[in-house]
PDB file of C-alpha atoms in Angstrom:
ATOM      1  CA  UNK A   1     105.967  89.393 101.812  1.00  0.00           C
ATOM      2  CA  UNK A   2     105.033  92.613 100.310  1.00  0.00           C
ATOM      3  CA  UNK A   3     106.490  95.520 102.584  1.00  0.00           C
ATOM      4  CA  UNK A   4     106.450  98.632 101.007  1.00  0.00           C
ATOM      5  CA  UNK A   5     104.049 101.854 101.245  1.00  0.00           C
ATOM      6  CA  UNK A   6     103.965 104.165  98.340  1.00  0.00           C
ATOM      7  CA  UNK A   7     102.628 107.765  98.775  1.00  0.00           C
ATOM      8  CA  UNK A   8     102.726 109.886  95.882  1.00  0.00           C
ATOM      9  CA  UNK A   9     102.450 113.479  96.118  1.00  0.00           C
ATOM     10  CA  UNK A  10     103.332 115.141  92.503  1.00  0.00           C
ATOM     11  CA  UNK A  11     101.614 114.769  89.699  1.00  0.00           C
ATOM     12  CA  UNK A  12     102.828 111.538  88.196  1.00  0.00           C
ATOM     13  CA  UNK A  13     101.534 108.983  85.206  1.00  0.00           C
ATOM     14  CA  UNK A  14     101.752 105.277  87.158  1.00  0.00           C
ATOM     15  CA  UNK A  15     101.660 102.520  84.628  1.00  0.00           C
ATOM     16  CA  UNK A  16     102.574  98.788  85.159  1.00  0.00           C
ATOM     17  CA  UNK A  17     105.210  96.796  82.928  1.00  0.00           C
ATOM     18  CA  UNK A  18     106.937  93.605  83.702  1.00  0.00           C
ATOM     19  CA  UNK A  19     105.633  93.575  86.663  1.00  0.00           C
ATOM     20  CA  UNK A  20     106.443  96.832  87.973  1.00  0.00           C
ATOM     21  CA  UNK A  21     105.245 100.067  88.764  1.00  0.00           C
ATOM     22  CA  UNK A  22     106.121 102.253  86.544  1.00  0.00           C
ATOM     23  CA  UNK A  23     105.887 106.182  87.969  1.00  0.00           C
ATOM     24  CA  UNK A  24     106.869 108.621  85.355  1.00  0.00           C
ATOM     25  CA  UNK A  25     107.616 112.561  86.891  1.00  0.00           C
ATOM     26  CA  UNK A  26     108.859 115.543  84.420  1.00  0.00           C
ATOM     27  CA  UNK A  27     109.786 112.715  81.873  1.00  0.00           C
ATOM     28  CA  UNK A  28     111.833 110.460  84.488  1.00  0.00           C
ATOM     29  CA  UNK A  29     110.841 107.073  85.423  1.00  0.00           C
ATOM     30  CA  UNK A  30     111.560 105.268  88.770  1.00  0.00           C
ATOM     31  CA  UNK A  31     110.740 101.385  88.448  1.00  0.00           C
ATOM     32  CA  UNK A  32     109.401  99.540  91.526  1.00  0.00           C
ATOM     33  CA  UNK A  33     108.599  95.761  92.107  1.00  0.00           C
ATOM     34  CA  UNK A  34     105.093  95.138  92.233  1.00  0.00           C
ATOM     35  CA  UNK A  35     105.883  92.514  94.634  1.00  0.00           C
ATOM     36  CA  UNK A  36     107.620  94.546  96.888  1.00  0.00           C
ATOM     37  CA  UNK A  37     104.544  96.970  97.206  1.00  0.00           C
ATOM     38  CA  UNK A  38     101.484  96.450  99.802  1.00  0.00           C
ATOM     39  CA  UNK A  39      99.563 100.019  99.012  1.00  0.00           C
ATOM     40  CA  UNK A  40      99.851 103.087  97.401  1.00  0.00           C
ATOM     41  CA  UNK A  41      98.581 106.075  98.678  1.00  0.00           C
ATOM     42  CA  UNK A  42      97.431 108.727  96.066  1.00  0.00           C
ATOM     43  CA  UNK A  43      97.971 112.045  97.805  1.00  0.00           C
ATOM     44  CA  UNK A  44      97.606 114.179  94.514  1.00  0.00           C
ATOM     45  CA  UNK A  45      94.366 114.189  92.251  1.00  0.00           C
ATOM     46  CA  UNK A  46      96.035 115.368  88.962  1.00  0.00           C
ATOM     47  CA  UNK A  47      97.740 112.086  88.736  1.00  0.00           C
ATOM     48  CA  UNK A  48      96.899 109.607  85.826  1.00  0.00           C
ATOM     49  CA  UNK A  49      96.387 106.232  86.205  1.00  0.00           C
ATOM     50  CA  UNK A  50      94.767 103.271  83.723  1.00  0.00           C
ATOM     51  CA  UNK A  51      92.096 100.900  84.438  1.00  0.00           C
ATOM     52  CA  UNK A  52      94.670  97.546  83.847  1.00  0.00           C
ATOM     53  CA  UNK A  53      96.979  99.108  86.638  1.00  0.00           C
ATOM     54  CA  UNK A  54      93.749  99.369  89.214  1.00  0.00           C
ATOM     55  CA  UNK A  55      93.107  95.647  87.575  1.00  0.00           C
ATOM     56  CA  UNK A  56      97.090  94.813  87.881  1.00  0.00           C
ATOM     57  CA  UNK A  57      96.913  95.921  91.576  1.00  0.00           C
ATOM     58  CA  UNK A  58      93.678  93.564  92.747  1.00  0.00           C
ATOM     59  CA  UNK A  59      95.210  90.922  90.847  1.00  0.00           C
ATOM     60  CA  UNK A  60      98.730  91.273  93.127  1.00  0.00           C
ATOM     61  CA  UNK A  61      96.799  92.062  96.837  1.00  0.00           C
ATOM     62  CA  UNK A  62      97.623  95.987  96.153  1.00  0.00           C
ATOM     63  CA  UNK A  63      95.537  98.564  97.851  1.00  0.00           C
ATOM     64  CA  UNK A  64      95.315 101.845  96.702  1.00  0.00           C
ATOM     65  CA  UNK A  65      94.090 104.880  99.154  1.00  0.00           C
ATOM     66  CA  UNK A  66      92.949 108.438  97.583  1.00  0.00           C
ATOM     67  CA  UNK A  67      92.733 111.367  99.615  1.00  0.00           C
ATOM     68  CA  UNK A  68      90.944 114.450  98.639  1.00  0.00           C
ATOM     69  CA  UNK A  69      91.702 118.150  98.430  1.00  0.00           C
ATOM     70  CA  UNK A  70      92.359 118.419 102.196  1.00  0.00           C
ATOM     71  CA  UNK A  71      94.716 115.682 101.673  1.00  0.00           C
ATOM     72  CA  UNK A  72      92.963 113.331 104.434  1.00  0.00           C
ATOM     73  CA  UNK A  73      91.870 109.313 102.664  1.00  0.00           C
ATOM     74  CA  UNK A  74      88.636 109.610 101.268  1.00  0.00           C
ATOM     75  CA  UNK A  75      88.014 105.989  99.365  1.00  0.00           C
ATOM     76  CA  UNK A  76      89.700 102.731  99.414  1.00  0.00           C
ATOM     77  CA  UNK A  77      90.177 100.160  96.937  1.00  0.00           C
ATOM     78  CA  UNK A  78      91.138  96.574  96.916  1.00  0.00           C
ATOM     79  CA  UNK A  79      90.734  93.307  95.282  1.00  0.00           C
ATOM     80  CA  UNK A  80      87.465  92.445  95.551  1.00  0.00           C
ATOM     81  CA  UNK A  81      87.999  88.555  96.602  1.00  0.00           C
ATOM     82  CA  UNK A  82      92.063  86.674  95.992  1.00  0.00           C
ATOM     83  CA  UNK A  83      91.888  84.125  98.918  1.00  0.00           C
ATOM     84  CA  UNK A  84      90.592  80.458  97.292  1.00  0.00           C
ATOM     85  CA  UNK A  85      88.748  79.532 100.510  1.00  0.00           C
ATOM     86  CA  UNK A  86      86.970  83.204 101.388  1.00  0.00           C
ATOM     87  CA  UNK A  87      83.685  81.314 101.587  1.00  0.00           C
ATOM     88  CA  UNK A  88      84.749  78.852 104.084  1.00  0.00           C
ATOM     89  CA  UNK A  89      86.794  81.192 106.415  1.00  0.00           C
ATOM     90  CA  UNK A  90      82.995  83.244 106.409  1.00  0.00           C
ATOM     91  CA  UNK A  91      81.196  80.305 107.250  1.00  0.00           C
ATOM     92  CA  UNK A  92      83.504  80.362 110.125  1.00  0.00           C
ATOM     93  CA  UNK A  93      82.738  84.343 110.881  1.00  0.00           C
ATOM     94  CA  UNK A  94      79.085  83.511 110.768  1.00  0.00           C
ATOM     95  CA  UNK A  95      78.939  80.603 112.956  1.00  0.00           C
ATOM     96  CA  UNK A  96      80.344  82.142 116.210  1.00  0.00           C
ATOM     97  CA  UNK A  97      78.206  83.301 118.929  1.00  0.00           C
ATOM     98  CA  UNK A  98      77.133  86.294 120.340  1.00  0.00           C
ATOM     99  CA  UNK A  99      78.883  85.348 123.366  1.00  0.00           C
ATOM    100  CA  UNK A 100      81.804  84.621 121.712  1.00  0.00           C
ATOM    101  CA  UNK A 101      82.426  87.741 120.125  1.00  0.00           C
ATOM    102  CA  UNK A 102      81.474  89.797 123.097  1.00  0.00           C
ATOM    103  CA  UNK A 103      84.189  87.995 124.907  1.00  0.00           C
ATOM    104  CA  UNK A 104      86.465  88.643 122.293  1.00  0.00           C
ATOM    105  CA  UNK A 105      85.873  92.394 121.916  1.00  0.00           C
ATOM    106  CA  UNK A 106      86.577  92.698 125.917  1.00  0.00           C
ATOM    107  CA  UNK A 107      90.040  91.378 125.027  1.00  0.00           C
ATOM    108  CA  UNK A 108      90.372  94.052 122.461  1.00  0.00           C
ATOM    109  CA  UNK A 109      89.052  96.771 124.417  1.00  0.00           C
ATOM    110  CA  UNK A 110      91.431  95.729 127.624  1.00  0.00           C
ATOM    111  CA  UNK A 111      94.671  95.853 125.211  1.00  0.00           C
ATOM    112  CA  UNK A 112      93.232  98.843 123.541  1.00  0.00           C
ATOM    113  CA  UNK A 113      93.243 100.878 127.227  1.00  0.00           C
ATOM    114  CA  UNK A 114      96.738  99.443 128.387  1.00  0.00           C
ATOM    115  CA  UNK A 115      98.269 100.390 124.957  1.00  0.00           C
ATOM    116  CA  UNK A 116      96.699 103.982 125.748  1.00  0.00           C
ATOM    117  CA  UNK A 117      98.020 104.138 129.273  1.00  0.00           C
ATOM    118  CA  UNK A 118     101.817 103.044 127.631  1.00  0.00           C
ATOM    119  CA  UNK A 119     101.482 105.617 124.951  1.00  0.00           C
ATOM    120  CA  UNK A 120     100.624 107.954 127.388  1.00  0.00           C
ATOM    121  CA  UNK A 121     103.501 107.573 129.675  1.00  0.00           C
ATOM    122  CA  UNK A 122     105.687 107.087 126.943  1.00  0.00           C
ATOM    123  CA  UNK A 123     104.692 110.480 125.575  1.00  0.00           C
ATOM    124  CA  UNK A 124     104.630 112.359 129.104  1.00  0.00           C
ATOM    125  CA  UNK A 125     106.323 110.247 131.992  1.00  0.00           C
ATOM    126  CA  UNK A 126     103.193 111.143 133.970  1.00  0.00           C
ATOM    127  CA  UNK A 127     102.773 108.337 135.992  1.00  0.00           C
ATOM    128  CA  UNK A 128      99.500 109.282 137.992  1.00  0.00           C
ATOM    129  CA  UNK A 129      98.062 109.523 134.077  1.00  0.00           C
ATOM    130  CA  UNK A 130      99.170 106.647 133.620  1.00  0.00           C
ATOM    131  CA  UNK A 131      97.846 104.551 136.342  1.00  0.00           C
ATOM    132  CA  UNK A 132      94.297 106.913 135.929  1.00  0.00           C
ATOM    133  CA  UNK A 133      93.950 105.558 132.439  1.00  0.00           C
ATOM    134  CA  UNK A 134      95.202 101.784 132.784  1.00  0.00           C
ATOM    135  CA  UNK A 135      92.569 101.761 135.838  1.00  0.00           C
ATOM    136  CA  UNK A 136      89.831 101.612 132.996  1.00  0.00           C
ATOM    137  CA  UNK A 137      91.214  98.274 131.875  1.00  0.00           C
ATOM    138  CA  UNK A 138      90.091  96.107 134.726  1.00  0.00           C
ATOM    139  CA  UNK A 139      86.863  94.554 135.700  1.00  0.00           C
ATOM    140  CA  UNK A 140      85.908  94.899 131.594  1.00  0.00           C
ATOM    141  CA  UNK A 141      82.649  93.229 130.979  1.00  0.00           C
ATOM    142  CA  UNK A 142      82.085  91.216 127.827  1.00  0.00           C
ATOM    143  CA  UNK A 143      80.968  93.219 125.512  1.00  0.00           C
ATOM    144  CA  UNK A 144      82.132  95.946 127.278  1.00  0.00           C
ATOM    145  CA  UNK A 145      79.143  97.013 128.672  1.00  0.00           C
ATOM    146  CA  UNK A 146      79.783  99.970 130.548  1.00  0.00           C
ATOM    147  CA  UNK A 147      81.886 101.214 127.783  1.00  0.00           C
ATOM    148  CA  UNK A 148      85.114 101.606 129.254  1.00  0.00           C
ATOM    149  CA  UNK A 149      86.793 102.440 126.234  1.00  0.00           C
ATOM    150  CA  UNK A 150      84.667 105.323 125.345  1.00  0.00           C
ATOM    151  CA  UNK A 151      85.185 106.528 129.521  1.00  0.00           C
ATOM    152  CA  UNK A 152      89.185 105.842 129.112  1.00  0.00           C
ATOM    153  CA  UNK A 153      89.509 107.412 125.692  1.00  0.00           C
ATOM    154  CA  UNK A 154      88.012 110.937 127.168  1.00  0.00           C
ATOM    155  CA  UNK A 155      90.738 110.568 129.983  1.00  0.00           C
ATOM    156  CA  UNK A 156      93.698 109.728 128.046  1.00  0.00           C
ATOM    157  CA  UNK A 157      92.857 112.489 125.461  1.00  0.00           C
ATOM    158  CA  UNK A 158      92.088 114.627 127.884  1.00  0.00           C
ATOM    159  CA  UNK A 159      95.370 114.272 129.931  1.00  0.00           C
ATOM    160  CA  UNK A 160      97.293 114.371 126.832  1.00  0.00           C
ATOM    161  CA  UNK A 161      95.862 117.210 125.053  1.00  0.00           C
ATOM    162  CA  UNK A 162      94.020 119.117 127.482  1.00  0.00           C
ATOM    163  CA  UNK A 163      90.384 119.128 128.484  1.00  0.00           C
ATOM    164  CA  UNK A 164      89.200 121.259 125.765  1.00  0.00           C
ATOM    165  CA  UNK A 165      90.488 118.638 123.252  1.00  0.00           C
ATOM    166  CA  UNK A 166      87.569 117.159 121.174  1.00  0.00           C
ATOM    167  CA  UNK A 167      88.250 114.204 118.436  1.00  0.00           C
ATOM    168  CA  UNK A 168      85.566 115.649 116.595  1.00  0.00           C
ATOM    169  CA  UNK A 169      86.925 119.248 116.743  1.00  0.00           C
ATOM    170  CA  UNK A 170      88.658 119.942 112.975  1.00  0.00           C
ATOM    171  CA  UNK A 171      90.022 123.071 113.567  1.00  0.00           C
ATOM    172  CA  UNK A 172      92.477 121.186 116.531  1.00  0.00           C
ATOM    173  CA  UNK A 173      95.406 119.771 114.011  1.00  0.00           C
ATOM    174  CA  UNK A 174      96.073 116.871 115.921  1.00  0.00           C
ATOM    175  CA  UNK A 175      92.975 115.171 114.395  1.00  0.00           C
ATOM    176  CA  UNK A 176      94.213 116.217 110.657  1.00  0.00           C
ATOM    177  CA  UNK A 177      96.826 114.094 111.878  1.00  0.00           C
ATOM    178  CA  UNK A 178      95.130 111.313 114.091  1.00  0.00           C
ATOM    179  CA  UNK A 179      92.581 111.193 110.739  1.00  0.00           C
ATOM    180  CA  UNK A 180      95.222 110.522 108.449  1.00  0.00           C
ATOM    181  CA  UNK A 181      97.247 108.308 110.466  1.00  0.00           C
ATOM    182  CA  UNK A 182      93.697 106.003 111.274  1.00  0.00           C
ATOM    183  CA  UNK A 183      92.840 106.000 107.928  1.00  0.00           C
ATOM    184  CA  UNK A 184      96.065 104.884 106.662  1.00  0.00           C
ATOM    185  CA  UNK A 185      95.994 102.164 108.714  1.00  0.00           C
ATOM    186  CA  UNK A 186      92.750 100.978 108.542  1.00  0.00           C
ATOM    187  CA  UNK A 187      93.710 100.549 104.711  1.00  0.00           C
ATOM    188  CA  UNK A 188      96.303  98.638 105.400  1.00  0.00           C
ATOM    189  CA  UNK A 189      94.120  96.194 107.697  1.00  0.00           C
ATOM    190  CA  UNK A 190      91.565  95.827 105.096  1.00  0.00           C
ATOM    191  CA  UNK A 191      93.870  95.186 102.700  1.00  0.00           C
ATOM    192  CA  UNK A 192      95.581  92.102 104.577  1.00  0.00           C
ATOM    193  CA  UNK A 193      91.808  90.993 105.753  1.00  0.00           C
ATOM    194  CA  UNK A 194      90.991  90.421 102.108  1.00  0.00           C
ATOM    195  CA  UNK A 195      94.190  88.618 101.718  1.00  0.00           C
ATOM    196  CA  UNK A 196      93.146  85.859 104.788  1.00  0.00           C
ATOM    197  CA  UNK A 197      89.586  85.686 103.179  1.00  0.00           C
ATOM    198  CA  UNK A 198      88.137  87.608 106.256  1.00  0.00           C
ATOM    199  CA  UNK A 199      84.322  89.097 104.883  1.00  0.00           C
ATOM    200  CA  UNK A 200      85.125  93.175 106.046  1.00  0.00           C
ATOM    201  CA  UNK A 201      81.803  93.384 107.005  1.00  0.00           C
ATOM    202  CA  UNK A 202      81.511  90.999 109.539  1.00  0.00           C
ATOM    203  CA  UNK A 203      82.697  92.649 113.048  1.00  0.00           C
ATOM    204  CA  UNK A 204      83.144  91.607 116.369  1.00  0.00           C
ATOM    205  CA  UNK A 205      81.782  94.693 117.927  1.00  0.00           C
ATOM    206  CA  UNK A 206      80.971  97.315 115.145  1.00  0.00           C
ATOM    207  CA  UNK A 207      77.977  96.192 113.430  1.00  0.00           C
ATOM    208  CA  UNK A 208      76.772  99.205 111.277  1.00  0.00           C
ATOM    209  CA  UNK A 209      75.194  97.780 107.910  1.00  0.00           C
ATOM    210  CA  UNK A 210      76.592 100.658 106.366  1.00  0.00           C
ATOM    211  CA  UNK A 211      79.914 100.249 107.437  1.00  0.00           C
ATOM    212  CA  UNK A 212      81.887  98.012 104.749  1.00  0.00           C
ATOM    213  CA  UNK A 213      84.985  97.688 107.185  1.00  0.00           C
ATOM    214  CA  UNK A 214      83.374  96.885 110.734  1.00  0.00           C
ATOM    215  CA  UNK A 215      85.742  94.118 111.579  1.00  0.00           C
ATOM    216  CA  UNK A 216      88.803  96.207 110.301  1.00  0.00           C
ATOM    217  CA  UNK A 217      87.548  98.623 113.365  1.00  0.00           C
ATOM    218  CA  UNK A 218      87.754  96.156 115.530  1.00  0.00           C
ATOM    219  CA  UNK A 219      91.279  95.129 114.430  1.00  0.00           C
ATOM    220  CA  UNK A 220      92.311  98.528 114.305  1.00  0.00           C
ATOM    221  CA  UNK A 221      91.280  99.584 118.114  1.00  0.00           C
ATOM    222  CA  UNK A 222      94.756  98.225 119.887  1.00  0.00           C
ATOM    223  CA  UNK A 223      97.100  99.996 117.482  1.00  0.00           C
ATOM    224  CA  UNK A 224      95.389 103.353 117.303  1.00  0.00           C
ATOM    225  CA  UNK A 225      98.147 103.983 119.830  1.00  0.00           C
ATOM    226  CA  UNK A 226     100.923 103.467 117.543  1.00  0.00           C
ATOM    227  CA  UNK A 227      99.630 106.494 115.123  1.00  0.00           C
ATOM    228  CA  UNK A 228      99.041 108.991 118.661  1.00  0.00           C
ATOM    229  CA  UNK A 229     102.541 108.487 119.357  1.00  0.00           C
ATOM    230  CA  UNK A 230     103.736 109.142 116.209  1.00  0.00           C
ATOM    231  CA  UNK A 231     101.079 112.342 115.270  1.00  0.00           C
ATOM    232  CA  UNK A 232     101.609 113.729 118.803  1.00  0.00           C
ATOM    233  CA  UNK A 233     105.546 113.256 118.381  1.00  0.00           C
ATOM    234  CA  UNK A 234     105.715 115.380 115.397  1.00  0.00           C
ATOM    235  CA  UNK A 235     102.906 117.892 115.124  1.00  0.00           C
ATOM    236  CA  UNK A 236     102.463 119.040 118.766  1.00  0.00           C
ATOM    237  CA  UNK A 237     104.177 122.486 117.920  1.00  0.00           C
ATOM    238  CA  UNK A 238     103.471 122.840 114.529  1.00  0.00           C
ATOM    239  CA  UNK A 239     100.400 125.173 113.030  1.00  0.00           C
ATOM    240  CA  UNK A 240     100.059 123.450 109.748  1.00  0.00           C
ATOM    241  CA  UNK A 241      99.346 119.737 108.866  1.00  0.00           C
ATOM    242  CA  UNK A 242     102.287 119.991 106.098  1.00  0.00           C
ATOM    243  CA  UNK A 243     103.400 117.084 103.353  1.00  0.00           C
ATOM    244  CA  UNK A 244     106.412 116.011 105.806  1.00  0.00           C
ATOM    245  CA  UNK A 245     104.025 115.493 108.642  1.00  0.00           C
ATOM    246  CA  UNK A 246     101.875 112.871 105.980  1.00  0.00           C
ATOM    247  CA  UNK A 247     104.811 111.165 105.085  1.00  0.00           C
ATOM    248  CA  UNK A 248     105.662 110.142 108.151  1.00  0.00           C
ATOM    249  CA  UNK A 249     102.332 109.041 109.303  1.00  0.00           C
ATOM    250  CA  UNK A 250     102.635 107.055 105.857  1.00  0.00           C
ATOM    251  CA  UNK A 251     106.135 105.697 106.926  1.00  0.00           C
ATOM    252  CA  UNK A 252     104.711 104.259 110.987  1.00  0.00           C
ATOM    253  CA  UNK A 253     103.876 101.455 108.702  1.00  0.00           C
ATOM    254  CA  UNK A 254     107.814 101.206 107.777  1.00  0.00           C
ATOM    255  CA  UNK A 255     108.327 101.244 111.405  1.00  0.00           C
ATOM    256  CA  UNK A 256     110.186  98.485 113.395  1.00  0.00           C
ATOM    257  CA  UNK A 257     107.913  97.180 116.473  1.00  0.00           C
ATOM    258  CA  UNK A 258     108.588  93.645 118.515  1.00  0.00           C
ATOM    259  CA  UNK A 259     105.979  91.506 118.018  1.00  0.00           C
ATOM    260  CA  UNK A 260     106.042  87.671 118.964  1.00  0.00           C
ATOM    261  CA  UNK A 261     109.512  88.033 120.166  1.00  0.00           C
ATOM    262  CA  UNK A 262     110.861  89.135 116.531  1.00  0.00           C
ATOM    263  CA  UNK A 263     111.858  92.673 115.499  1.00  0.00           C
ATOM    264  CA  UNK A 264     109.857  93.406 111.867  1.00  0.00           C
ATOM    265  CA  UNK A 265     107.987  96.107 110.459  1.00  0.00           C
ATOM    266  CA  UNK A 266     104.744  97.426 111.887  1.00  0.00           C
ATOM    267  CA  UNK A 267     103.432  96.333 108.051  1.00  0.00           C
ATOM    268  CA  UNK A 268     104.504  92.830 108.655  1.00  0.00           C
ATOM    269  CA  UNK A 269     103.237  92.892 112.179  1.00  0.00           C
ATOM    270  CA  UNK A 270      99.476  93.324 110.936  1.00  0.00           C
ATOM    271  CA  UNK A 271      99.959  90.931 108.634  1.00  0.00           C
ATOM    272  CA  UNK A 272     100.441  88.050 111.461  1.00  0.00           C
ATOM    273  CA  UNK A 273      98.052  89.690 113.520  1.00  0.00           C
ATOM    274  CA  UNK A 274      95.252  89.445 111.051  1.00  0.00           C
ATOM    275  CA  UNK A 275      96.434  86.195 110.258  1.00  0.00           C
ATOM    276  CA  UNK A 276      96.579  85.318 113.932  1.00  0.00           C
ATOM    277  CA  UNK A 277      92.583  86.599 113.871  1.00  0.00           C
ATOM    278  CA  UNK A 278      91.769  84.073 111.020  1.00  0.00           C
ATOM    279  CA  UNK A 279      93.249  81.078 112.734  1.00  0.00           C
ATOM    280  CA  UNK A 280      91.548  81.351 116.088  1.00  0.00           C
ATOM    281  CA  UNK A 281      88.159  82.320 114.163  1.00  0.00           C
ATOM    282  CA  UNK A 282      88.752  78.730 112.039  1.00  0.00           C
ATOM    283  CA  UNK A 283      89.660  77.567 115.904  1.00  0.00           C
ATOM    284  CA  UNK A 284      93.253  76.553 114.292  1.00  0.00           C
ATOM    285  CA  UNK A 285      94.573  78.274 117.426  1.00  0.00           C
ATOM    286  CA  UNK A 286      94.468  79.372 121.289  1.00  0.00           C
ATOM    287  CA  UNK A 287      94.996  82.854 121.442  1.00  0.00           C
ATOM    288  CA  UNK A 288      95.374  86.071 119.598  1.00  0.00           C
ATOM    289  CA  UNK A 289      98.765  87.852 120.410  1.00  0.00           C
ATOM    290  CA  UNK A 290      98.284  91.872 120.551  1.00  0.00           C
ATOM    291  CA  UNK A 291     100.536  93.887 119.785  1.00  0.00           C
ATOM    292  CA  UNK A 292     101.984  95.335 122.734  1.00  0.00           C
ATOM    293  CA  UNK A 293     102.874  99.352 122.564  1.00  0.00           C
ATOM    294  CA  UNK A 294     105.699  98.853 124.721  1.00  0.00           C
ATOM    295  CA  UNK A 295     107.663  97.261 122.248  1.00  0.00           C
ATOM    296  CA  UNK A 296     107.116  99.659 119.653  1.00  0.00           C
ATOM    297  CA  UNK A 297     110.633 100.770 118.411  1.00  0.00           C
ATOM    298  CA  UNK A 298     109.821 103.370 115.824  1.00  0.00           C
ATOM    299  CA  UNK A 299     112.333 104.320 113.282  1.00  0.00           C
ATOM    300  CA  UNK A 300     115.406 102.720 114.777  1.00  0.00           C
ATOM    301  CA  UNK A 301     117.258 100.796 111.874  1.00  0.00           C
ATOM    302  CA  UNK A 302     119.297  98.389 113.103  1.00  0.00           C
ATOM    303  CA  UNK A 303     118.772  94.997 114.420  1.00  0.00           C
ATOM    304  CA  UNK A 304     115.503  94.151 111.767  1.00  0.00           C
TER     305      UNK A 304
END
């Protein structure tokens, strides 16, 4: 299982040979396993690349992020279709009920809220926050019909930032960060829903024909958490959204989290997950295990 997340920063020439990436810097060249990698991220936009490595990296499940001048992801790309039964996994997607996925978006939006009120106290020790925000978890309609999320996002923002903090606000860093650290890993999700033969488009809850990734939003909405922790962690005295600050919203994928009662990398955690997903939408199982925020271990290195 691929496990590695490449972020390049300098301006490199990337090549592939014998199976490797090949990234050549001031005339040295550091050699890496194409099978160890699961994305790159492309942080620099004098960097050269060739149009067999972008076919290379479909060809192996690679996706490759760019980010623009402000450094934030700005375009994604992936293989376009390298599961042998996509169209029978989307007959599957199509198939299920309005009902159905409005029960299964309340089940996202409940873990969504308690993973917010664990962050939160996790982040603060407040534990009136805490029990304010997780409040917004119970009595969730399907469908989420009196938007909960949206009411418990404002609170748990608000108690965590202040209540002249705004998501939409760019000139708060915090969001430089939050942006990154969402983008990055809504990459990563679309990447592994390609691999399971999950059509991007589809969604549970987001429906926007515009939108090429509304299911990988709905994925995404319980481990949002895992990138606040991290971007409030190290940016909440800083005044500049610096290089260090993007690797390490990079590296939360490298982090360790329990998940299903086994210590692994958050990158190998979404991987089940989505998989999870794909089996109960082909009805090949019960449940969908979330991941839990609570058991999110960060950068600890021992016991993998």
């Amino acid at each position: 299982m691929a496990f590695r997340v490449v972020l390049i920063e300098n301006e490199v020439t990337i090549k592939v040979k014998l199976n490797n990436l090949i990234v050549t810097k001031e005339g040295e060249d550091l050699w890496i396993p194409l099978d160890d990698i699961s994305m790159i991220v492309m942080d620099n936009l004098s960097s050269m690349l060739s149009a067999r490595l972008l076919c290379q990296l479909s060809e192996q499940g690679i996706g490759l992020m760019i980010c623009n001048q402000k450094h934030l992801p700005t375009g994604y790309y992936s293989s376009y279709d390298n599961h042998s039964r996509a169209s029978k996994v989307i007959g599957y997607q199509i198939e299920k009920s309005k009902e159905y996925y409005e029960q299964l978006w309340r089940n996202i939006v409940t873990v969504k809220i308690q993973n917010q009120s664990k962050a939160y106290f996790r982040l603060t020790n407040d534990l009136e926050g805490t029990r304010m925000i997780e409040e917004f978890s119970t009595g969730i309609m399907n469908g989420d019909k009196s938007n909960r999320e949206a009411h418990a996002a404002k609170v748990y923002f608000n108690l965590l930032m202040g209540t002249s903090f705004s998501r939409g606000n760019e000139d708060i860093l915090l969001n430089s960060g939050l942006d990154y650290g969402y983008a990055v890993l809504r990459g990563y999700i679309a990447r592994v829903c390609v691999g399971y033969g999950l059509n991007t488009q589809i969604g549970i809850h987001h429906k926007n024909e515009y939108n090429r990734f509304n299911l990988v939003d709905d994925l995404m909405e319980p481990l949002r958490p895992l990138i606040d922790i991290v971007a409030y962690e190290v940016m909440k005295n800083e005044p500049y959204f610096t290089a260090e600050h993007r690797r390490q919203l990079v590296n939360v994928l490298n982090m360790k989290i329990l998940y299903r009662n086994k210590k692994m990398f958050v990158c190998n955690m979404i991987e089940n997950y989505v998989e999870q997903y794909a089996s109960f939408i082909m009805e090949r199982c019960e449940n969908i295990v979330f991941p839990d925020i609570d058991e999110f271990v960060g950068e600890e290195l021992d016991g993998l």
